[in-house]
mmCIF file of C-alpha atoms in Angstrom:
data_model
loop_
_atom_site.group_PDB
_atom_site.id
_atom_site.type_symbol
_atom_site.label_atom_id
_atom_site.label_comp_id
_atom_site.label_asym_id
_atom_site.label_seq_id
_atom_site.Cartn_x
_atom_site.Cartn_y
_atom_site.Cartn_z
ATOM 1 C CA MET A 9 -0.069 0.097 0.113
ATOM 2 C CA LEU A 10 1.263 3.495 -0.749
ATOM 3 C CA ASN A 11 2.448 5.421 2.201
ATOM 4 C CA ALA A 12 -0.022 8.253 2.175
ATOM 5 C CA ARG A 13 1.390 9.846 5.266
ATOM 6 C CA ALA A 14 4.704 10.284 4.017
ATOM 7 C CA ILE A 15 3.429 11.612 0.763
ATOM 8 C CA LEU A 16 1.453 14.396 2.588
ATOM 9 C CA GLU A 17 4.283 15.229 5.002
ATOM 10 C CA ARG A 18 6.560 15.760 2.084
ATOM 11 C CA HIS A 19 4.111 18.066 0.068
ATOM 12 C CA GLY A 20 3.483 20.166 3.155
ATOM 13 C CA PHE A 21 0.545 18.503 5.066
ATOM 14 C CA ALA A 22 2.381 18.203 8.192
ATOM 15 C CA LYS A 23 -1.182 18.028 10.113
ATOM 16 C CA VAL A 24 -1.295 14.237 10.327
ATOM 17 C CA LEU A 25 -2.639 12.928 13.507
ATOM 18 C CA ARG A 26 -2.263 9.197 13.433
ATOM 19 C CA ALA A 27 -2.395 6.197 11.022
ATOM 20 C CA ALA A 28 -4.444 3.469 12.569
ATOM 21 C CA ASN A 29 -5.400 -0.103 11.063
ATOM 22 C CA GLY A 30 -3.512 0.814 7.873
ATOM 23 C CA PHE A 31 -5.739 3.695 7.049
ATOM 24 C CA LEU A 32 -4.937 7.310 7.289
ATOM 25 C CA PHE A 33 -6.458 9.996 9.415
ATOM 26 C CA THR A 34 -5.660 13.564 9.201
ATOM 27 C CA ASP A 35 -6.827 16.898 10.635
ATOM 28 C CA LEU A 36 -9.511 17.568 7.751
ATOM 29 C CA SER A 37 -10.517 20.881 9.353
ATOM 30 C CA LEU A 38 -7.529 22.509 8.228
ATOM 31 C CA LEU A 39 -7.828 21.545 4.542
ATOM 32 C CA PRO A 40 -10.368 24.385 3.601
ATOM 33 C CA HIS A 41 -8.082 26.931 4.981
ATOM 34 C CA ALA A 42 -5.178 25.944 2.968
ATOM 35 C CA THR A 43 -3.701 28.343 0.626
ATOM 36 C CA PHE A 44 -1.721 27.825 -2.679
ATOM 37 C CA ALA A 45 2.050 28.885 -2.534
ATOM 38 C CA ASP A 46 1.432 30.163 -6.216
ATOM 39 C CA ALA A 47 -0.609 33.410 -6.257
ATOM 40 C CA SER A 48 -1.824 32.781 -9.731
ATOM 41 C CA ILE A 49 -3.105 29.422 -8.893
ATOM 42 C CA ASN A 50 -4.966 31.120 -5.912
ATOM 43 C CA SER A 51 -6.759 33.517 -8.161
ATOM 44 C CA CYS A 52 -7.835 30.832 -10.621
ATOM 45 C CA LEU A 53 -9.501 28.293 -8.264
ATOM 46 C CA SER A 54 -12.481 29.408 -6.265
ATOM 47 C CA LYS A 55 -13.493 28.813 -2.763
ATOM 48 C CA PRO A 56 -16.373 26.479 -3.998
ATOM 49 C CA PHE A 57 -13.741 24.332 -5.965
ATOM 50 C CA ILE A 58 -11.717 24.164 -2.842
ATOM 51 C CA SER A 59 -14.971 23.125 -0.654
ATOM 52 C CA PHE A 60 -15.573 20.441 -3.069
ATOM 53 C CA ILE A 61 -12.198 18.956 -3.159
ATOM 54 C CA TYR A 62 -12.579 19.025 0.794
ATOM 55 C CA SER A 63 -15.934 17.204 0.780
ATOM 56 C CA LEU A 64 -14.478 14.565 -1.807
ATOM 57 C CA ILE A 65 -11.622 13.789 0.504
ATOM 58 C CA LYS A 66 -13.984 13.435 3.464
ATOM 59 C CA VAL A 67 -15.781 10.950 1.452
ATOM 60 C CA PHE A 68 -12.887 9.077 0.897
ATOM 61 C CA PHE A 69 -11.839 8.957 4.197
ATOM 62 C CA ARG A 70 -15.228 7.604 5.422
ATOM 63 C CA LEU A 71 -15.029 5.006 2.942
ATOM 64 C CA LYS A 72 -11.393 4.129 3.763
ATOM 65 C CA LEU A 73 -10.238 4.730 0.355
ATOM 66 C CA THR A 74 -6.629 5.566 1.104
ATOM 67 C CA LEU A 75 -5.439 5.276 -2.416
ATOM 68 C CA GLY A 76 -8.098 7.563 -3.946
ATOM 69 C CA THR A 77 -7.120 10.086 -1.047
ATOM 70 C CA TYR A 78 -3.531 9.799 -2.148
ATOM 71 C CA CYS A 79 -4.433 10.329 -5.884
ATOM 72 C CA ILE A 80 -6.410 13.602 -5.112
ATOM 73 C CA LEU A 81 -3.766 15.168 -2.865
ATOM 74 C CA SER A 82 -0.820 14.071 -4.693
ATOM 75 C CA TYR A 83 -2.037 15.855 -7.397
ATOM 76 C CA LEU A 84 -2.770 19.094 -5.632
ATOM 77 C CA ALA A 85 -0.318 18.853 -2.730
ATOM 78 C CA PRO A 86 2.647 20.479 -4.525
ATOM 79 C CA ALA A 87 0.666 23.739 -4.851
ATOM 80 C CA PHE A 88 -0.341 23.839 -1.149
ATOM 81 C CA THR A 89 1.108 25.525 1.776
ATOM 82 C CA MET A 90 -0.486 25.276 5.073
ATOM 83 C CA ALA A 91 -0.581 28.750 6.861
ATOM 84 C CA ASP A 92 0.066 27.767 10.617
ATOM 85 C CA ASP A 93 1.183 30.826 12.703
ATOM 86 C CA THR A 94 1.283 28.616 15.881
ATOM 87 C CA ALA A 95 4.044 26.283 14.234
ATOM 88 C CA LYS A 96 7.366 26.192 15.714
ATOM 89 C CA PRO A 97 9.666 28.595 14.071
ATOM 90 C CA THR A 98 12.706 27.077 12.105
ATOM 91 C CA SER A 99 14.896 29.913 13.760
ATOM 92 C CA ALA A 100 13.969 31.488 16.919
ATOM 93 C CA ARG A 101 16.064 34.554 16.420
ATOM 94 C CA LEU A 102 14.880 35.014 12.904
ATOM 95 C CA ALA A 103 11.272 34.803 14.289
ATOM 96 C CA ASP A 104 12.209 37.478 16.790
ATOM 97 C CA SER A 105 13.293 39.971 14.056
ATOM 98 C CA SER A 106 10.763 38.689 11.465
ATOM 99 C CA TYR A 107 9.513 42.492 11.207
ATOM 100 C CA HIS A 108 12.362 42.965 8.844
ATOM 101 C CA SER A 109 11.392 40.224 6.305
ATOM 102 C CA PRO A 110 9.418 41.192 3.319
ATOM 103 C CA TYR A 111 7.414 38.075 3.878
ATOM 104 C CA THR A 112 5.386 39.700 6.583
ATOM 105 C CA ARG A 113 4.244 42.306 4.116
ATOM 106 C CA ALA A 114 1.144 42.119 1.973
ATOM 107 C CA GLY A 115 1.733 40.544 -1.447
ATOM 108 C CA ALA A 116 4.084 38.030 -0.148
ATOM 109 C CA PRO A 117 3.810 34.534 -2.018
ATOM 110 C CA ARG A 118 3.414 32.438 1.069
ATOM 111 C CA PRO A 119 3.607 33.148 5.134
ATOM 112 C CA HIS A 120 6.760 33.928 6.811
ATOM 113 C CA PRO A 121 9.022 30.815 6.968
ATOM 114 C CA ASN A 122 9.849 31.406 10.641
ATOM 115 C CA THR A 123 6.244 32.525 11.747
ATOM 116 C CA ASP A 124 5.480 36.297 12.527
ATOM 117 C CA PRO A 125 5.096 36.845 16.168
ATOM 118 C CA TYR A 126 4.354 40.487 15.757
ATOM 119 C CA ALA A 127 1.156 40.062 13.642
ATOM 120 C CA ALA A 128 -1.108 39.999 16.691
ATOM 121 C CA LEU A 129 0.930 42.452 18.616
ATOM 122 C CA ARG A 130 0.632 44.953 15.672
ATOM 123 C CA GLY A 131 -3.181 44.464 15.508
ATOM 124 C CA ARG A 132 -3.267 45.287 19.104
ATOM 125 C CA ALA A 133 -0.899 48.376 18.930
ATOM 126 C CA LEU A 134 -2.856 49.775 15.739
ATOM 127 C CA SER A 135 -6.347 49.415 17.558
ATOM 128 C CA THR A 136 -5.123 51.047 20.679
ATOM 129 C CA LEU A 137 -3.473 54.001 18.783
ATOM 130 C CA GLU A 138 -6.528 54.676 16.688
ATOM 131 C CA ALA A 139 -8.696 54.590 19.844
ATOM 132 C CA MET A 140 -6.354 57.306 21.343
ATOM 133 C CA GLY A 141 -7.034 59.481 18.336
ATOM 134 C CA PHE A 142 -3.858 58.922 16.330
ATOM 135 C CA ASP A 143 -4.307 59.094 12.513
ATOM 136 C CA PRO A 144 -3.833 55.831 10.781
ATOM 137 C CA ASN A 145 -3.138 57.466 7.456
ATOM 138 C CA THR A 146 0.164 58.926 8.571
ATOM 139 C CA MET A 147 1.639 56.057 10.841
ATOM 140 C CA ILE A 148 4.979 54.421 9.897
ATOM 141 C CA GLU A 149 6.627 51.464 11.470
ATOM 142 C CA HIS A 150 10.359 51.308 12.305
ATOM 143 C CA GLY A 151 11.941 47.880 12.799
ATOM 144 C CA VAL A 152 14.913 48.186 15.361
ATOM 145 C CA LEU A 153 18.461 47.217 13.951
ATOM 146 C CA TRP A 154 20.908 45.636 16.375
ATOM 147 C CA ALA A 155 23.979 47.651 15.425
ATOM 148 C CA GLU A 156 22.774 50.969 13.856
ATOM 149 C CA HIS A 157 20.013 51.795 16.382
ATOM 150 C CA GLN A 158 21.544 50.845 19.783
ATOM 151 C CA ASP A 159 24.036 52.321 22.152
ATOM 152 C CA PRO A 160 27.017 50.052 23.832
ATOM 153 C CA PHE A 161 24.448 49.043 26.467
ATOM 154 C CA GLY A 162 21.874 47.526 24.178
ATOM 155 C CA HIS A 163 19.453 50.392 24.325
ATOM 156 C CA VAL A 164 18.043 52.279 21.426
ATOM 157 C CA MET A 165 19.856 55.652 21.259
ATOM 158 C CA GLN A 166 18.022 58.897 21.928
ATOM 159 C CA GLY A 167 19.011 60.268 18.475
ATOM 160 C CA GLN A 168 17.016 57.292 16.822
ATOM 161 C CA TYR A 169 13.863 58.350 18.615
ATOM 162 C CA MET A 170 13.845 61.596 16.688
ATOM 163 C CA SER A 171 14.658 60.173 13.390
ATOM 164 C CA PHE A 172 11.868 57.561 13.864
ATOM 165 C CA LEU A 173 9.434 60.310 14.841
ATOM 166 C CA GLY A 174 10.839 62.690 12.089
ATOM 167 C CA ALA A 175 9.599 60.195 9.534
ATOM 168 C CA CYS A 176 6.196 60.363 10.830
ATOM 169 C CA PHE A 177 6.329 64.283 10.705
ATOM 170 C CA TRP A 178 7.181 64.238 6.959
ATOM 171 C CA ARG A 179 4.027 61.746 6.476
ATOM 172 C CA VAL A 180 1.922 64.436 8.211
ATOM 173 C CA MET A 181 3.338 67.053 5.629
ATOM 174 C CA GLU A 182 2.557 64.592 2.879
ATOM 175 C CA SER A 183 -0.910 64.121 3.991
ATOM 176 C CA TYR A 184 -1.668 67.785 3.101
ATOM 177 C CA ASP A 185 -2.346 66.852 -0.456
ATOM 178 C CA GLU A 186 -5.749 65.699 0.768
ATOM 179 C CA PHE A 187 -6.686 69.380 0.674
ATOM 180 C CA LEU A 188 -3.917 71.147 -1.302
ATOM 181 C CA SER A 189 -3.475 71.027 -5.156
ATOM 182 C CA LYS A 190 -0.449 69.178 -6.340
ATOM 183 C CA LYS A 191 1.323 72.485 -7.228
ATOM 184 C CA GLU A 192 0.485 73.900 -3.857
ATOM 185 C CA CYS A 193 2.026 70.744 -2.260
ATOM 186 C CA ASP A 194 5.133 71.065 -4.409
ATOM 187 C CA ASP A 195 5.691 74.713 -3.755
ATOM 188 C CA MET A 196 5.460 73.970 -0.063
ATOM 189 C CA ILE A 197 7.978 71.021 -0.362
ATOM 190 C CA GLN A 198 10.332 73.067 -2.393
ATOM 191 C CA ALA A 199 9.795 76.068 -0.151
ATOM 192 C CA LYS A 200 8.542 78.324 -2.919
ATOM 193 C CA THR A 201 5.494 79.630 -0.863
ATOM 194 C CA VAL A 202 4.670 78.638 2.418
ATOM 195 C CA ILE A 203 6.575 76.260 4.634
ATOM 196 C CA PRO A 204 5.762 74.770 8.082
ATOM 197 C CA VAL A 205 8.811 75.375 10.338
ATOM 198 C CA VAL A 206 9.233 73.596 13.618
ATOM 199 C CA ARG A 207 8.561 76.266 16.279
ATOM 200 C CA ARG A 208 9.116 74.197 19.391
ATOM 201 C CA TYR A 209 8.894 70.580 20.756
ATOM 202 C CA GLU A 210 9.441 68.491 23.725
ATOM 203 C CA LEU A 211 10.647 64.942 23.782
ATOM 204 C CA ASP A 212 9.500 62.639 26.572
ATOM 205 C CA ILE A 213 11.352 59.395 26.545
ATOM 206 C CA ARG A 214 9.147 57.174 28.789
ATOM 207 C CA ARG A 215 10.656 53.567 28.365
ATOM 208 C CA GLN A 216 13.893 52.126 27.209
ATOM 209 C CA VAL A 217 13.796 49.889 23.956
ATOM 210 C CA LYS A 218 15.966 46.951 23.178
ATOM 211 C CA TYR A 219 16.413 44.853 19.924
ATOM 212 C CA PRO A 220 14.607 43.038 18.772
ATOM 213 C CA ASP A 221 11.424 45.111 18.546
ATOM 214 C CA SER A 222 9.517 47.261 16.169
ATOM 215 C CA LEU A 223 7.997 50.621 16.704
ATOM 216 C CA ILE A 224 5.263 52.454 15.302
ATOM 217 C CA ALA A 225 5.167 56.239 15.046
ATOM 218 C CA ALA A 226 2.022 57.947 15.033
ATOM 219 C CA TYR A 227 0.537 61.473 14.870
ATOM 220 C CA ARG A 228 -2.383 62.917 16.600
ATOM 221 C CA GLN A 229 -3.699 66.183 15.463
ATOM 222 C CA ASP A 230 -4.346 68.455 18.514
ATOM 223 C CA ARG A 231 -5.193 71.954 17.374
ATOM 224 C CA ILE A 232 -4.690 74.200 14.333
ATOM 225 C CA GLU A 233 -4.368 77.891 14.403
ATOM 226 C CA PRO A 234 -4.238 80.359 11.447
ATOM 227 C CA THR A 235 -0.405 80.440 11.744
ATOM 228 C CA ARG A 236 0.430 77.355 13.662
ATOM 229 C CA ASN A 237 -0.416 73.735 13.885
ATOM 230 C CA ASN A 238 0.098 71.715 17.226
ATOM 231 C CA GLY A 239 0.128 67.897 17.366
ATOM 232 C CA THR A 240 1.410 65.014 19.294
ATOM 233 C CA THR A 241 3.602 62.247 17.895
ATOM 234 C CA VAL A 242 4.428 58.820 19.778
ATOM 235 C CA LEU A 243 6.449 55.958 19.290
ATOM 236 C CA PHE A 244 4.622 52.839 20.339
ATOM 237 C CA SER A 245 6.555 49.584 21.019
ATOM 238 C CA LEU A 246 5.166 46.256 19.910
ATOM 239 C CA LYS A 247 6.847 44.110 22.238
ATOM 240 C CA GLN A 248 5.933 46.232 25.377
ATOM 241 C CA GLN A 249 2.596 47.374 24.055
ATOM 242 C CA ALA A 250 3.161 50.911 25.442
ATOM 243 C CA ILE A 251 4.111 54.412 24.347
ATOM 244 C CA VAL A 252 7.767 54.442 24.664
ATOM 245 C CA ALA A 253 8.330 58.049 23.587
ATOM 246 C CA GLN A 254 6.204 61.064 22.944
ATOM 247 C CA VAL A 255 6.776 64.435 21.350
ATOM 248 C CA ARG A 256 4.545 67.441 21.612
ATOM 249 C CA GLY A 257 5.229 70.425 19.489
ATOM 250 C CA SER A 258 4.134 72.947 16.883
ATOM 251 C CA THR A 259 4.984 74.269 13.544
ATOM 252 C CA THR A 260 4.484 77.752 12.305
ATOM 253 C CA TYR A 261 3.525 78.570 8.634
ATOM 254 C CA ILE A 262 6.296 80.815 7.218
ATOM 255 C CA ASP A 263 6.057 82.732 4.116
ATOM 256 C CA ALA A 264 9.260 81.534 2.274
ATOM 257 C CA LYS A 265 9.669 85.034 0.745
ATOM 258 C CA THR A 266 9.342 87.259 3.715
ATOM 259 C CA GLY A 267 10.404 84.792 6.345
ATOM 260 C CA ARG A 268 7.299 85.892 8.441
ATOM 261 C CA PRO A 269 4.590 83.800 9.766
ATOM 262 C CA VAL A 270 1.187 83.794 7.612
ATOM 263 C CA ASP A 271 -2.208 83.070 8.149
ATOM 264 C CA ILE A 272 -2.911 80.356 5.907
ATOM 265 C CA ARG A 273 -6.665 81.338 5.725
ATOM 266 C CA THR A 274 -5.785 84.347 3.578
ATOM 267 C CA LEU A 275 -3.630 82.611 1.036
ATOM 268 C CA GLY A 276 -6.553 81.813 -1.236
ATOM 269 C CA GLY A 277 -6.242 78.325 -3.559
ATOM 270 C CA CYS A 278 -6.925 75.498 -1.281
ATOM 271 C CA PHE A 279 -5.167 76.762 1.895
ATOM 272 C CA PRO A 280 -8.717 77.604 3.567
ATOM 273 C CA ALA A 281 -9.741 74.139 3.050
ATOM 274 C CA LEU A 282 -6.539 72.916 4.513
ATOM 275 C CA TYR A 283 -7.414 74.866 7.641
ATOM 276 C CA GLU A 284 -10.941 73.749 7.818
ATOM 277 C CA GLY A 285 -9.933 70.174 7.229
ATOM 278 C CA PHE A 286 -7.292 70.032 9.995
ATOM 279 C CA THR A 287 -9.686 71.809 12.370
ATOM 280 C CA LYS A 288 -12.087 68.732 11.961
ATOM 281 C CA LYS A 289 -9.222 66.666 12.422
ATOM 282 C CA SER A 290 -8.534 68.046 15.581
ATOM 283 C CA GLU A 291 -12.053 67.870 16.774
ATOM 284 C CA ARG A 292 -12.251 64.105 15.878
ATOM 285 C CA ALA A 293 -8.914 63.255 17.537
ATOM 286 C CA ASN A 294 -9.754 65.133 20.657
ATOM 287 C CA GLN A 295 -13.034 63.318 20.972
ATOM 288 C CA LEU A 296 -11.305 60.045 20.807
ATOM 289 C CA LYS A 297 -8.420 61.163 23.247
ATOM 290 C CA GLU A 298 -11.310 62.363 25.941
ATOM 291 C CA LYS A 299 -13.079 58.949 25.311
ATOM 292 C CA TRP A 300 -9.863 57.087 25.840
ATOM 293 C CA ASP A 301 -8.714 58.936 28.967
ATOM 294 C CA LYS A 302 -12.246 58.558 30.491
ATOM 295 C CA GLU A 303 -12.156 54.705 29.829
ATOM 296 C CA HIS A 304 -8.634 54.340 30.846
ATOM 297 C CA PRO A 305 -7.867 56.731 34.046
ATOM 298 C CA LYS A 306 -4.538 57.165 34.812
ATOM 299 C CA SER A 307 -3.195 56.298 38.329
ATOM 300 C CA SER A 308 -0.491 58.248 39.943
ATOM 301 C CA LYS A 309 2.086 55.473 39.186
ATOM 302 C CA THR A 310 1.516 55.245 35.460
ATOM 303 C CA THR A 311 1.442 59.232 35.168
ATOM 304 C CA GLN A 312 5.228 59.198 36.075
ATOM 305 C CA ALA A 313 7.758 58.495 33.237
ATOM 306 C CA LYS A 314 9.471 54.996 33.607
ATOM 307 C CA ILE A 315 12.714 56.432 33.135
#
């Protein structure tokens, strides 16, 4: 008799539970959730077809037709990969730094070979940040590097915090194109008309960060004035599930020709829409923040910095 267990294991069906009385038994509940390693195959075969194959295999198992099961799966198995996030990683260290791998990104042809322990952590972090009023459109994630980002004591250096946060500042500026025309955005970036200049900021480092970890930089719109914009930007650690650094600051809108502050409501074009749009963003963000603060009151201990 053909060794169906070995065939299935060789082709990626490692969820074989037992073989009894010469007949194959396996965890059939996993088969409908199997995905094809080849994206083109995935797009061609529909869910009803997969369900049909699943039903046919179940019938074969009930009739104890091991050979028939082997024929079907040996034909389809080379294209299958079983997505299993709970599987033991082939390398624990690579799993710990899997946030660097392109296989954790959308569009990867198959799941990460060492599992992605950050997927669930990332989901909780994003849900928390959005509930706190931070803008999902301008968030950016930074994976910590062992050599470039740490000091000799194994902690992420202070200068890196501002580098990580600065990338989020830039994304906030890029988000202006939601209200401004392409030319107005280009002229702002090239310092031809109006530019947002950092007025002041205060960095609060709350926790130490060590490799491996990945940090999400997120911006919350606090308040916009005719000549200034105020916001809060944080770094959220996936491993610690907490804010590790925070910057509160403001920018001033400066006329590039005169070097003086300018009321953006008087500039014409789409700048009044920018002011109104960020006013509404401030209102929504503050409502979410108030709701979060009410539902998560801070104790006297948690209000103090960790460092």
